Tab-separated table of C-alpha atoms in Angstrom:
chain	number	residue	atom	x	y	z
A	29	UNK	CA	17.023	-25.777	28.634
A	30	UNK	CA	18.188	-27.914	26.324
A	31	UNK	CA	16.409	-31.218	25.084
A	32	UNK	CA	17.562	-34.779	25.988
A	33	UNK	CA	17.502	-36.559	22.760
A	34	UNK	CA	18.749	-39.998	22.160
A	35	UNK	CA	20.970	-40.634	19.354
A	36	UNK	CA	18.485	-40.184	16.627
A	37	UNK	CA	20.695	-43.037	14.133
A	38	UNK	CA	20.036	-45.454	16.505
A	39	UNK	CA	16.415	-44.164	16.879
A	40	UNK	CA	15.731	-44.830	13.674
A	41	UNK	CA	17.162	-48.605	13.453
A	42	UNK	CA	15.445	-49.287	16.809
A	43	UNK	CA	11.625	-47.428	14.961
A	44	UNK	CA	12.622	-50.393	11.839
A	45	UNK	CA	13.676	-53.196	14.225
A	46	UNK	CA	10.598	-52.493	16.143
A	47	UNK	CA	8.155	-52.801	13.491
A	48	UNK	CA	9.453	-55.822	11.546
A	49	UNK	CA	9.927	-57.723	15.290
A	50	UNK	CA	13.602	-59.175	13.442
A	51	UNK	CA	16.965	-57.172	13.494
A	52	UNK	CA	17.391	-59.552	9.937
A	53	UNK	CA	14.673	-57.510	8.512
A	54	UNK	CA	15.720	-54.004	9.932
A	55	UNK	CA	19.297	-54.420	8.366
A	56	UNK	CA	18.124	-55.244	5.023
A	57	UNK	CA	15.601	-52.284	4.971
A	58	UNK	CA	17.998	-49.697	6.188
A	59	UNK	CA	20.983	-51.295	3.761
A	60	UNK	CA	23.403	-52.059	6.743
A	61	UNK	CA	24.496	-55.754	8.660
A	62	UNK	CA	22.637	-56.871	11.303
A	63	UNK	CA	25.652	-56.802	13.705
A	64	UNK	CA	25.038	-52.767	12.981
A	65	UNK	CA	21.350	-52.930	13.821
A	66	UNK	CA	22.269	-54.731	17.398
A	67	UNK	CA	25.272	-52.312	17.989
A	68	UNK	CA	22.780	-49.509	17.386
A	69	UNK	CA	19.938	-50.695	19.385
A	70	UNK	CA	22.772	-51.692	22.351
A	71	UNK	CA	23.482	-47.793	21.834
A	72	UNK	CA	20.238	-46.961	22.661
A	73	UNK	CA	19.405	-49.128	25.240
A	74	UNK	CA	22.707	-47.877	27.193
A	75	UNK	CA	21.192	-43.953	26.696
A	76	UNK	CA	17.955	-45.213	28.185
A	77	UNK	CA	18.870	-47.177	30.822
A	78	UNK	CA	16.848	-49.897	30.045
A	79	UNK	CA	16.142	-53.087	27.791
A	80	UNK	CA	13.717	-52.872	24.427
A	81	UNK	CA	13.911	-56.157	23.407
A	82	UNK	CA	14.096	-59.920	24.651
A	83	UNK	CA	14.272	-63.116	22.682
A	84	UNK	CA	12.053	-66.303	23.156
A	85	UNK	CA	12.315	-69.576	20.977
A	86	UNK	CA	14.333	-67.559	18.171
A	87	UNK	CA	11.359	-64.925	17.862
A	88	UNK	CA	12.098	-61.477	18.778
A	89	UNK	CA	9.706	-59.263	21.308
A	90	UNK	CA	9.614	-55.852	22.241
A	91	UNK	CA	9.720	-55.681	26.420
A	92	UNK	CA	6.708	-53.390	27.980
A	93	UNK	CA	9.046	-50.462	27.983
A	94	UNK	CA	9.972	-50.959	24.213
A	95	UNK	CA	6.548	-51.682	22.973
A	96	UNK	CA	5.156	-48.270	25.098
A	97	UNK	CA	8.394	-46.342	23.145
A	98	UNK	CA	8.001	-47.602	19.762
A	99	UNK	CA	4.113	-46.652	20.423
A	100	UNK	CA	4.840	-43.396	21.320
A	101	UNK	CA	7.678	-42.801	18.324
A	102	UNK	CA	6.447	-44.364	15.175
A	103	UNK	CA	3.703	-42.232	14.325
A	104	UNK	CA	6.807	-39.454	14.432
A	105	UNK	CA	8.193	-41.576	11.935
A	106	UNK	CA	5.318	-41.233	9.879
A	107	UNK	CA	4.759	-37.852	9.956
A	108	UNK	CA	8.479	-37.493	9.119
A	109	UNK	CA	8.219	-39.693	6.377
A	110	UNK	CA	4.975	-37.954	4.691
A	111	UNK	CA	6.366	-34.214	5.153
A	112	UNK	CA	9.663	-35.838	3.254
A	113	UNK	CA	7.526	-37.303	0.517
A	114	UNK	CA	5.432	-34.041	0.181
A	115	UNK	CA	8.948	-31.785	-0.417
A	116	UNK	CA	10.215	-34.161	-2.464
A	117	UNK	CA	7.118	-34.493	-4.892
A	118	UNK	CA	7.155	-30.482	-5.352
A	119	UNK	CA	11.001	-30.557	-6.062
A	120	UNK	CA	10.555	-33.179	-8.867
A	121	UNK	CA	7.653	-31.514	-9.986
A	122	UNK	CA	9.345	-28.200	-10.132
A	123	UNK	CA	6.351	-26.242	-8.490
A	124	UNK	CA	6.334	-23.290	-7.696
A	125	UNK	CA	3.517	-21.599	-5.302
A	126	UNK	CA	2.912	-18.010	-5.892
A	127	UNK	CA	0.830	-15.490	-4.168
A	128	UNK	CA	-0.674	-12.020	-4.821
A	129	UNK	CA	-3.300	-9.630	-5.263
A	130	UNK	CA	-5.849	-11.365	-7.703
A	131	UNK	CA	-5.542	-6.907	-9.654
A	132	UNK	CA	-1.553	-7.895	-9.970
A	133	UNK	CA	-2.062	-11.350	-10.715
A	134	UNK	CA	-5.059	-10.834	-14.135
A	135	UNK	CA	-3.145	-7.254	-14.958
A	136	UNK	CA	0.286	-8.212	-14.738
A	137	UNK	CA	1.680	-11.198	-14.379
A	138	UNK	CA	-0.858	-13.380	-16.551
A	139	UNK	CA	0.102	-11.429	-19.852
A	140	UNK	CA	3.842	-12.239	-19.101
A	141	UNK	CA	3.744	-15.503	-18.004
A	142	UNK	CA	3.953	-16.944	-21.079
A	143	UNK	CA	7.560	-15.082	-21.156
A	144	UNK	CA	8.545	-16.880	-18.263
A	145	UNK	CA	7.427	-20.666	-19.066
A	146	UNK	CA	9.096	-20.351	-22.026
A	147	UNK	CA	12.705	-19.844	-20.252
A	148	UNK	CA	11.657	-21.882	-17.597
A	149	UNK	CA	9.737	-25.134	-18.840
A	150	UNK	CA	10.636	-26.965	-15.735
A	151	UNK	CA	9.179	-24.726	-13.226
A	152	UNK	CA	5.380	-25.661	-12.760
A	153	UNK	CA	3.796	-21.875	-11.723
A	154	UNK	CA	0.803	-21.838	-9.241
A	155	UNK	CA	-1.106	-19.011	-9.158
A	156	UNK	CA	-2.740	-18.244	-6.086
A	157	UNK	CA	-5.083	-15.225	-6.072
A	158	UNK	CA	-5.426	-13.392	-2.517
A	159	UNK	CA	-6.023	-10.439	-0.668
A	160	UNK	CA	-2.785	-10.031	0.320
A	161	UNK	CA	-1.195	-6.322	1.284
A	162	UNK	CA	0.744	-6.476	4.224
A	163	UNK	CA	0.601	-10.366	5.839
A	164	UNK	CA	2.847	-13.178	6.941
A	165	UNK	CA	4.083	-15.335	4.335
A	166	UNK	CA	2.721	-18.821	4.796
A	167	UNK	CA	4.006	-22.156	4.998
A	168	UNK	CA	2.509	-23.437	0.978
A	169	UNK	CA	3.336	-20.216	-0.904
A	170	UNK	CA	7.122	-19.742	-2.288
A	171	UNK	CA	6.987	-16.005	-3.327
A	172	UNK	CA	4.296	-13.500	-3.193
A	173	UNK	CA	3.736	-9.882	-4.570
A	174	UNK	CA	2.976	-7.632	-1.555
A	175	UNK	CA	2.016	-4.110	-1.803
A	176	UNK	CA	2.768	-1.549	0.765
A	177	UNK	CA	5.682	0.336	2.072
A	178	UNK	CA	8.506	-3.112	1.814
A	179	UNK	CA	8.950	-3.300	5.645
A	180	UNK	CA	7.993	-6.910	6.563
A	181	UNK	CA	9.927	-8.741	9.603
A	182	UNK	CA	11.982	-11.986	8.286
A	183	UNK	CA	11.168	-11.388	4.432
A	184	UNK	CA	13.355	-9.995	1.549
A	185	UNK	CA	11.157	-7.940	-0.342
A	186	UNK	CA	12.684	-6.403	-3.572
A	187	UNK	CA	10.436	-3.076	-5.065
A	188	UNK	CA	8.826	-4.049	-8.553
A	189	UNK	CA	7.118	-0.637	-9.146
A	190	UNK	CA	6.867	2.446	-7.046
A	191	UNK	CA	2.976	3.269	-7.718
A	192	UNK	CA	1.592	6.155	-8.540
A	193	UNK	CA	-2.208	7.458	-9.730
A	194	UNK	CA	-3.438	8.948	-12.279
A	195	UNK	CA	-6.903	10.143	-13.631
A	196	UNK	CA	-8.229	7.471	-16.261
A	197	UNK	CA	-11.486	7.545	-17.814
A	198	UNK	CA	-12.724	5.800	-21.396
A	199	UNK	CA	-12.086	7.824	-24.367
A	200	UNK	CA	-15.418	7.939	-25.232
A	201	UNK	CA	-16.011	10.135	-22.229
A	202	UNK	CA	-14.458	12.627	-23.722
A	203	UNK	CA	-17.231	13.165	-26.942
A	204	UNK	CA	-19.991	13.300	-24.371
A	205	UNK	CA	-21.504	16.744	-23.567
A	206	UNK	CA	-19.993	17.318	-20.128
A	207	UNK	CA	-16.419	18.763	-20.511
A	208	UNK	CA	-13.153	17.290	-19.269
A	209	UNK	CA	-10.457	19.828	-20.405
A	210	UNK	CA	-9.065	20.894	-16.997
A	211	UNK	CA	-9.101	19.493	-13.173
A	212	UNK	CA	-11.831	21.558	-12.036
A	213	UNK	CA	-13.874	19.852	-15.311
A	214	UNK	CA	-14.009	16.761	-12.337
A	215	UNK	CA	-16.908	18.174	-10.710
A	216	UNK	CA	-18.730	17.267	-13.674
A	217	UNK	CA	-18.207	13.816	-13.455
A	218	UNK	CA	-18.941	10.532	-11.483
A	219	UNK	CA	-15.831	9.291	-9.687
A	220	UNK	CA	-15.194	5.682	-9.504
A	221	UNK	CA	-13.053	5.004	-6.133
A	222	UNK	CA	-10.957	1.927	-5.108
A	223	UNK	CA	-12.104	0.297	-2.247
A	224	UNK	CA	-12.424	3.999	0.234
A	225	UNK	CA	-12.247	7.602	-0.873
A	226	UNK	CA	-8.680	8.135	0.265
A	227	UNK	CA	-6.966	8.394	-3.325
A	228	UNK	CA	-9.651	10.641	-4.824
A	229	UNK	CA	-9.418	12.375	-1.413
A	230	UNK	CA	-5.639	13.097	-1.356
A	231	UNK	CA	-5.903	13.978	-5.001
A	232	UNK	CA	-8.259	16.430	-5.160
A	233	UNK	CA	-6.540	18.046	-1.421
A	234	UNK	CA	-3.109	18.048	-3.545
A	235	UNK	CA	-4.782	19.922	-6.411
A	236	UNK	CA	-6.441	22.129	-4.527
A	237	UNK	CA	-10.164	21.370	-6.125
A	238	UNK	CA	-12.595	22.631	-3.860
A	239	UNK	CA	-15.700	22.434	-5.895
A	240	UNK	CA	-15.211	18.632	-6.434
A	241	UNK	CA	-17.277	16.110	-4.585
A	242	UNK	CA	-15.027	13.216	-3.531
A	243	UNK	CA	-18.117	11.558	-1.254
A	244	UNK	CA	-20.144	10.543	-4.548
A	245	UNK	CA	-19.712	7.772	-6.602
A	246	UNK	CA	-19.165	3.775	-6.534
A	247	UNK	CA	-16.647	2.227	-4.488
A	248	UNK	CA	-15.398	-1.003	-5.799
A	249	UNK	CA	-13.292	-3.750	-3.945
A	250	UNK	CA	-10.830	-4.877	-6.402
A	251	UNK	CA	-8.752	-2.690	-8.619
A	252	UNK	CA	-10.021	-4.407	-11.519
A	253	UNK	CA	-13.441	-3.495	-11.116
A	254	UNK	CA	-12.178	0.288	-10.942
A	255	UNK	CA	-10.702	0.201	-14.066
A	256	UNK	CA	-13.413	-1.834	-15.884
A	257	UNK	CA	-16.371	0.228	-14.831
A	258	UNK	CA	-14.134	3.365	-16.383
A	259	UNK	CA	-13.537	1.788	-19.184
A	260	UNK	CA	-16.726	1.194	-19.886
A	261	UNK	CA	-17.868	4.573	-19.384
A	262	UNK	CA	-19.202	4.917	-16.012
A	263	UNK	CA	-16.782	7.589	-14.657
A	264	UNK	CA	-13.699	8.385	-13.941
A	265	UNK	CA	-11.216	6.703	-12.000
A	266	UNK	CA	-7.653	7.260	-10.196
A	267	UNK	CA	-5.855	4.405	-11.782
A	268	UNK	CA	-2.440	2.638	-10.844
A	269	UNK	CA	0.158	2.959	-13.075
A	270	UNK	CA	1.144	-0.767	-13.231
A	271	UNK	CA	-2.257	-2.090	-13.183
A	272	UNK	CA	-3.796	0.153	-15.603
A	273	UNK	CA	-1.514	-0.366	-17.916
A	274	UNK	CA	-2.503	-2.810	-20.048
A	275	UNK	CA	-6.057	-0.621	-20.112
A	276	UNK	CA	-3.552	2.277	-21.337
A	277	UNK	CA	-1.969	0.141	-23.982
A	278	UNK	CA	-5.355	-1.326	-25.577
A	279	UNK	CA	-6.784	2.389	-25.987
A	280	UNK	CA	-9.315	1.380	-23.421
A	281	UNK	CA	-8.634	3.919	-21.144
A	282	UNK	CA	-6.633	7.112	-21.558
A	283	UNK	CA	-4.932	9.912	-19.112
A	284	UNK	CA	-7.210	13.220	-19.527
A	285	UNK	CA	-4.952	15.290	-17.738
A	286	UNK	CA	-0.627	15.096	-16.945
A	287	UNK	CA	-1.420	15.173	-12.874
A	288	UNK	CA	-0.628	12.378	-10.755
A	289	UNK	CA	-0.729	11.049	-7.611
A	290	UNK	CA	2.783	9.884	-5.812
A	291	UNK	CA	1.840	7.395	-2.797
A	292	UNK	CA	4.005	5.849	-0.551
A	293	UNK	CA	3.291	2.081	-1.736
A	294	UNK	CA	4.905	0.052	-4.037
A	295	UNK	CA	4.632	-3.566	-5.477
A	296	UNK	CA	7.374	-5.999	-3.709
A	297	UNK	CA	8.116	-9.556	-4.634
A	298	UNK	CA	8.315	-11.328	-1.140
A	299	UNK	CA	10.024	-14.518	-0.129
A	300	UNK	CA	11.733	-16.316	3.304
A	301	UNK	CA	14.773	-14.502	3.814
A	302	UNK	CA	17.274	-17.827	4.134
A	303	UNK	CA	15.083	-18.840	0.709
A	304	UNK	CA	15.797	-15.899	-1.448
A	305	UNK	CA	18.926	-17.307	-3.360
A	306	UNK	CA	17.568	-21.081	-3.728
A	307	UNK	CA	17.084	-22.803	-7.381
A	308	UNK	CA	13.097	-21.931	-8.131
A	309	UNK	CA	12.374	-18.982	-5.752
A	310	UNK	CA	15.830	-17.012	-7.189
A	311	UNK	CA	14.856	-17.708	-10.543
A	312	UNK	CA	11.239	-16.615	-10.325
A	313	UNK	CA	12.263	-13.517	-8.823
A	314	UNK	CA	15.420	-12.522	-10.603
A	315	UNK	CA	13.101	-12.990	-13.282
A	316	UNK	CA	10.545	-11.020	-11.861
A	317	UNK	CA	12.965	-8.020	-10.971
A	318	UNK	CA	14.766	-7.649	-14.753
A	319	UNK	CA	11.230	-7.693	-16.458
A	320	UNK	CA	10.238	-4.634	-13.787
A	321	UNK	CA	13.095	-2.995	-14.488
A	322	UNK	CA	13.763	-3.916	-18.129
A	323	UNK	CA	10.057	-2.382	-18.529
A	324	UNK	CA	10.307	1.152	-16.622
A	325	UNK	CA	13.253	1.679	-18.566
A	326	UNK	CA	11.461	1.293	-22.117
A	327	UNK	CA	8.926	3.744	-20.765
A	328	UNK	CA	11.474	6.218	-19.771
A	329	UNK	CA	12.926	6.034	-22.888
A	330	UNK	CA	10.015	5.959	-25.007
């Protein structure tokens, strides 16, 4: 069914008219003559089948019908008026909202962002760190990095990395007195696990390493935490390959063995559909996409 709106032009002149009580004072605000402001409100009047406003000793009133509409429409106007001042202070502002993992966010995108603000000066970046893997996209965030299999109703999600795991454990692991010179060496040592078993699990199924006790060790509810407490000697654990990274490149951590772990998740950058090819949101994730890319190719090559 459809609805019965008036014409929304004449809407607005009545919404002016109505709170200045003077159709002088409505034209001037809305830049137009005040023959325009009584043609409009005559427009509206005819729709409604009714009369909004009488005159009395050169003062204008609203009727009982009028004053009960304008009631009922100009906090509309308001709210209107406020949503339009709150889009139009983040588009001179150039801001930017975006969401992710707070892992992705400290391991990846931190350490590059510098990279970004210098091509983009205009675009003010806002970080917003959540536990986010497979959700809606909500109304104050522009773009967010999802992980998970890229299947997400009304959103164009474009893969960043396909992740993998690996074992990872601090190089000073290696000197101590337990060994660590094949898979089966594993048995020897604590596992650190990323928020369940299910990695270590899969791992150790894949590699067929019976003797290895996947129900021991910490569990830890951020990826960060994983990789920290390895670095720092307290086991080993099954690292991604994007956010271990920078762990790989300091010499904190280092790959014991060549074995890895191929999952079906990946990191996606995430945005509204109709919003993917607008000015800030296109940018941030074109830019997003070559540095991926530009990045997996360096490795391959290296």
């Amino acid at each position: 069914m459809s609805r019965r709106l008036p014409p929304l032009n004449s809407l607005k002149v009545f919404e002016a008219a109505a709170r200045h009580l003077s159709f002088t004072r409505a034209a001037e605000e809305l830049f137009v003559t005040q023959a325009a402001v009584s043609h409009q409100i005559k427009a509206l009047e005819e729709f409604l089948g009714l009369k909004l406003f009488r005159r009395r000793n050169r003062s204008l009133l609203l009727t009982e019908e009028g004053q009960s509409y304008f009631t009922d429409i100009k906090d509309i106007f308001s709210s209107i008026a406020e949503a339009t001042d709150k889009v139009l202070e983040r588009s001179e502002k150039g801001a930017l909202t975006i969401a992710m993992p707070p892992s992705f966010a400290i391991q990846w995108l931190v350490p590059r962002l510098a990279d970004f603000n210098q091509q983009e000066p205009d675009i003010d970046v806002r970080i917003k760190a959540v536990d986010m893997d497979e959700g809606s996209l909500t109304d104050d965030v522009d773009v967010a990095i999802y992980y998970g299999r890229g299947s997400w109703g009304g959103l164009r999600a474009d893969k960043l990395y396909q992740e993998y795991l690996m074992p990872l454990c601090s190089p000073t692991l290696l000197l101590g007195q337990k060994p660590l010179e094949t898979l089966a060496d594993l048995s020897q040592h604590t596992l650190l696990h990323n928020t369940s078993r299910k990695g270590w699990k899969q791992f150790v199924k894949e590699n067929h390493l019976t003797e290895v006790n996947v129900n021991q060790g910490p569990i830890f509810s951020h990826t960060t935490m994983v990789l920290q407490a390895a670095a720092h000697g307290q086991g080993i654990a099954l690292g991604n390959n994007v956010l271990a990274q920078p762990e790989l490149d300091a010499g904190r951590l280092i790959a014991p063995f060549d074995e890895i772990l191929l999952t079906p998740n990946a990191f996606y950058v995430v945005c509204h559909d109709k919003q993917a090819d607008m000015g800030r949101i296109a940018t941030f994730r074109d830019w997003m996409i070559a540095k991926a890319k530009s990045e997996q190719e360096e490795i391959l090559n290296g």
